[in-house]
Structure formats: structure tokens, C-alpha cells
Tab-separated table of C-alpha atoms in Angstrom:
chain	number	residue	atom	x	y	z
A	130	MET	CA	35.264	16.273	-76.426
A	131	LYS	CA	36.620	19.052	-78.645
A	132	LYS	CA	33.578	21.172	-77.774
A	133	ILE	CA	34.213	20.762	-74.029
A	134	VAL	CA	37.873	21.778	-74.389
A	135	PHE	CA	37.000	24.750	-76.609
A	136	PHE	CA	34.253	26.060	-74.334
A	137	THR	CA	36.351	25.494	-71.208
A	138	LEU	CA	39.227	27.507	-72.713
A	139	LEU	CA	36.787	30.191	-73.815
A	140	ALA	CA	35.293	30.258	-70.317
A	141	LEU	CA	38.731	30.627	-68.715
A	142	PHE	CA	39.553	33.536	-71.023
A	143	PHE	CA	36.349	35.415	-70.221
A	144	SER	CA	36.524	34.673	-66.501
A	145	SER	CA	39.762	36.660	-66.346
A	146	THR	CA	38.010	39.776	-67.700
A	147	GLY	CA	35.690	40.249	-64.708
A	148	TRP	CA	32.524	40.401	-66.834
A	149	SER	CA	31.837	36.729	-67.185
A	150	GLN	CA	29.870	33.769	-66.045
A	151	SER	CA	30.957	31.865	-62.950
A	152	ALA	CA	33.428	29.038	-63.469
A	153	ASP	CA	30.840	26.462	-62.354
A	154	TYR	CA	28.273	27.802	-64.831
A	155	GLN	CA	30.834	27.863	-67.643
A	156	GLN	CA	31.788	24.259	-66.957
A	157	GLN	CA	28.151	23.109	-66.832
A	158	LYS	CA	27.410	25.032	-70.031
A	159	ALA	CA	30.353	23.460	-71.858
A	160	GLU	CA	29.338	19.980	-70.739
A	161	LYS	CA	25.700	20.492	-71.734
A	162	ILE	CA	26.649	21.839	-75.166
A	163	ALA	CA	28.976	18.893	-75.759
A	164	LYS	CA	26.287	16.433	-74.656
A	165	GLY	CA	23.628	17.931	-76.930
A	166	SER	CA	20.381	19.722	-76.300
A	167	VAL	CA	17.305	18.089	-74.807
A	168	PHE	CA	15.367	20.143	-77.362
A	169	THR	CA	17.305	18.531	-80.214
A	170	LYS	CA	16.289	15.176	-78.756
A	171	ILE	CA	12.645	16.304	-78.821
A	172	ILE	CA	13.045	17.526	-82.417
A	173	ASN	CA	14.559	14.151	-83.369
A	174	ARG	CA	11.767	12.317	-81.500
A	175	GLU	CA	14.255	10.752	-79.096
A	176	LEU	CA	12.258	12.242	-76.189
A	177	PRO	CA	8.494	12.688	-75.936
A	178	ALA	CA	6.828	16.097	-75.839
A	179	ASP	CA	3.369	17.616	-76.162
A	180	ILE	CA	4.033	19.302	-79.518
A	181	VAL	CA	1.588	22.081	-80.409
A	182	TYR	CA	3.270	23.404	-83.571
A	183	GLU	CA	5.886	22.253	-86.038
A	184	ASP	CA	7.179	23.241	-89.452
A	185	ASP	CA	10.525	22.881	-91.230
A	186	ASP	CA	12.238	25.484	-89.033
A	187	ILE	CA	10.372	25.688	-85.713
A	188	ILE	CA	8.893	23.372	-83.110
A	189	ALA	CA	6.739	24.445	-80.165
A	190	PHE	CA	5.721	22.337	-77.200
A	191	VAL	CA	4.481	22.437	-73.626
A	192	PRO	CA	7.369	22.480	-71.118
A	193	LEU	CA	7.559	20.074	-68.202
A	194	ARG	CA	7.412	22.885	-65.608
A	195	LEU	CA	4.596	25.311	-66.318
A	196	GLN	CA	5.123	28.899	-65.181
A	197	ALA	CA	1.700	30.179	-66.278
A	198	PRO	CA	-1.645	28.668	-67.358
A	199	VAL	CA	-0.439	29.025	-70.951
A	200	HIS	CA	3.256	28.230	-71.255
A	201	LEU	CA	4.842	27.069	-74.490
A	202	LEU	CA	8.429	26.812	-75.663
A	203	ILE	CA	9.129	27.942	-79.216
A	204	VAL	CA	12.385	26.465	-80.475
A	205	PRO	CA	14.275	26.753	-83.755
A	206	LYS	CA	15.230	23.358	-85.125
A	207	LYS	CA	18.683	24.739	-85.843
A	208	GLU	CA	20.721	24.424	-82.664
A	209	ILE	CA	21.735	27.948	-81.643
A	210	TYR	CA	23.185	27.875	-78.117
A	211	THR	CA	22.181	31.384	-76.992
A	212	ILE	CA	20.904	34.548	-78.648
A	213	ASN	CA	24.540	35.711	-78.467
A	214	ASP	CA	25.384	32.917	-80.920
A	215	ALA	CA	22.772	33.959	-83.491
A	216	THR	CA	24.112	35.267	-86.793
A	217	ASP	CA	22.744	37.249	-89.710
A	218	GLU	CA	21.918	33.873	-91.288
A	219	ASP	CA	19.472	33.255	-88.422
A	220	LEU	CA	17.445	36.404	-89.074
A	221	ILE	CA	14.561	34.612	-90.776
A	222	VAL	CA	14.215	31.873	-88.162
A	223	LEU	CA	14.356	34.445	-85.327
A	224	GLY	CA	11.582	36.463	-86.943
A	225	LYS	CA	9.611	33.296	-87.593
A	226	MET	CA	9.769	32.471	-83.879
A	227	MET	CA	7.958	35.742	-83.154
A	228	LEU	CA	5.266	35.046	-85.751
A	229	VAL	CA	4.767	31.505	-84.436
A	230	ALA	CA	4.381	32.987	-80.934
A	231	LYS	CA	1.722	35.383	-82.246
A	232	LYS	CA	-0.123	32.514	-83.953
A	233	LEU	CA	-0.023	30.303	-80.856
A	234	ALA	CA	-1.131	33.164	-78.575
A	235	LYS	CA	-4.172	33.635	-80.790
A	236	GLU	CA	-4.916	29.885	-80.841
A	237	LYS	CA	-4.631	29.709	-77.036
A	238	GLY	CA	-6.982	32.685	-76.609
A	239	ILE	CA	-4.457	35.038	-75.003
A	240	ALA	CA	-3.640	37.355	-77.910
A	241	GLU	CA	-6.094	40.024	-76.785
A	242	THR	CA	-5.700	39.697	-73.008
A	243	GLY	CA	-1.916	39.723	-73.249
A	244	TYR	CA	1.106	37.491	-73.080
A	245	ARG	CA	4.845	37.637	-72.488
A	246	LEU	CA	7.661	36.409	-74.713
A	247	SER	CA	10.912	35.690	-72.920
A	248	VAL	CA	14.343	34.506	-74.064
A	249	ASN	CA	16.849	33.768	-71.308
A	250	THR	CA	20.524	34.174	-72.137
A	251	ASN	CA	23.305	32.803	-69.957
A	252	GLU	CA	23.816	32.746	-66.213
A	253	ASP	CA	22.224	35.934	-64.893
A	254	ALA	CA	19.028	35.171	-66.843
A	255	GLY	CA	18.952	31.554	-65.648
A	256	GLN	CA	19.478	29.822	-69.002
A	257	SER	CA	19.859	26.102	-68.335
A	258	VAL	CA	19.198	24.606	-71.783
A	259	PHE	CA	21.704	25.764	-74.380
A	260	HIS	CA	19.457	25.685	-77.391
A	261	LEU	CA	17.813	29.025	-78.059
A	262	HIS	CA	14.140	28.987	-77.080
A	263	MET	CA	11.377	31.480	-76.448
A	264	HIS	CA	8.849	31.151	-73.643
A	265	LEU	CA	5.279	32.146	-74.475
A	266	LEU	CA	3.529	32.882	-71.172
A	267	GLY	CA	-0.038	34.005	-70.545
A	268	GLY	CA	-3.498	33.108	-69.352
A	269	GLU	CA	-3.276	35.270	-66.229
A	270	LYS	CA	-1.891	38.643	-65.141
A	271	LEU	CA	1.835	38.077	-65.126
A	272	GLY	CA	2.866	41.102	-63.091
A	273	GLN	CA	5.885	43.302	-63.567
A	274	MET	CA	9.107	42.118	-65.064
A	275	VAL	CA	11.914	41.134	-62.694
A	276	GLY	CA	13.632	44.176	-61.249
A	277	ALA	CA	10.961	46.638	-62.372
A	278	GLU	CA	10.558	49.551	-59.994
A	279	LYS	CA	7.182	50.149	-58.406
A	280	GLN	CA	5.079	52.463	-60.472
A	281	THR	CA	3.388	55.427	-58.871
A	282	ASP	CA	0.029	57.028	-59.585
A	283	GLU	CA	1.647	60.340	-60.519
A	284	LYS	CA	-0.065	62.139	-63.378
């Protein structure tokens, strides 16, 4: 309950600045953080998952909604809500996430053809689970990033 009150007050403060998340998003975020992450439940084996990698710091598994032929979620076991909440103490685990992604891309046969690593942060990026996680996507041409301008053939 304390978490909900804290995050609601924080949300109200930032909503008055003009550069903030919508009130509905802030409320949903606060409630989800207070309730606990679905990823923490997977880590604690309270929910099932198709786990493809695990060590003391990181777990990786296949998400329920695939966005590419190869789609894995790489998650630190430490619950960090967003990349904005990461601290200097998280430096090693953040770097380890990248190296785990590289390892899994190689194992899945997409290291040479190419893959995308994506971390969504807050409302405009569509973050819906407030436990930092990295998407590893590949196995097909993924196209341009969102909002990328069309490239021309100018030389």
C-alpha cells in the first residue's frame, strides 16, 4: 500500500510539469509495481515459463506473445522497474544482459544474420511490465525502427 501511495504522489508531482506520463498510466504503473512483477513470479517459479537461460543474476524465456520467429525476454532477477531506476550498482547486471543476449542470439542461429535488442521504458515506449527486461528479436528481416525516416538511394 505504501508503494501505491508513494508512486501516486510521485505521478501527481510529475503530471504537473507537463513532461509526464498520463494519469491513467501512472495509476496503472503504481498498482502494478505494488502488486509485484509477473517476471518475479516466473523467477520464483510461481508461474510457468519456457526458460532458455538462467544463472544467479539473469533469466531468459520465451514470451507469451511472439513478435518475431526468435523472441526472447532477458530479465535481471533483481527487480528494477525501468531503466530509469537503474543505478551504478546495476552496471554489471545490465552489461551481463547484453552478453546473455549475444550468447542466445548465437545459440538461436541469428547472430550472423542479425537481431534487435529492445528495452521499453514507460508510457511512450509501451512498457507494461515494470520489471526491466530486454527483448531479443530476430529470425527474419525486422525492418526499420519505429519513426525512422525513409532512406533514399542518394550516393
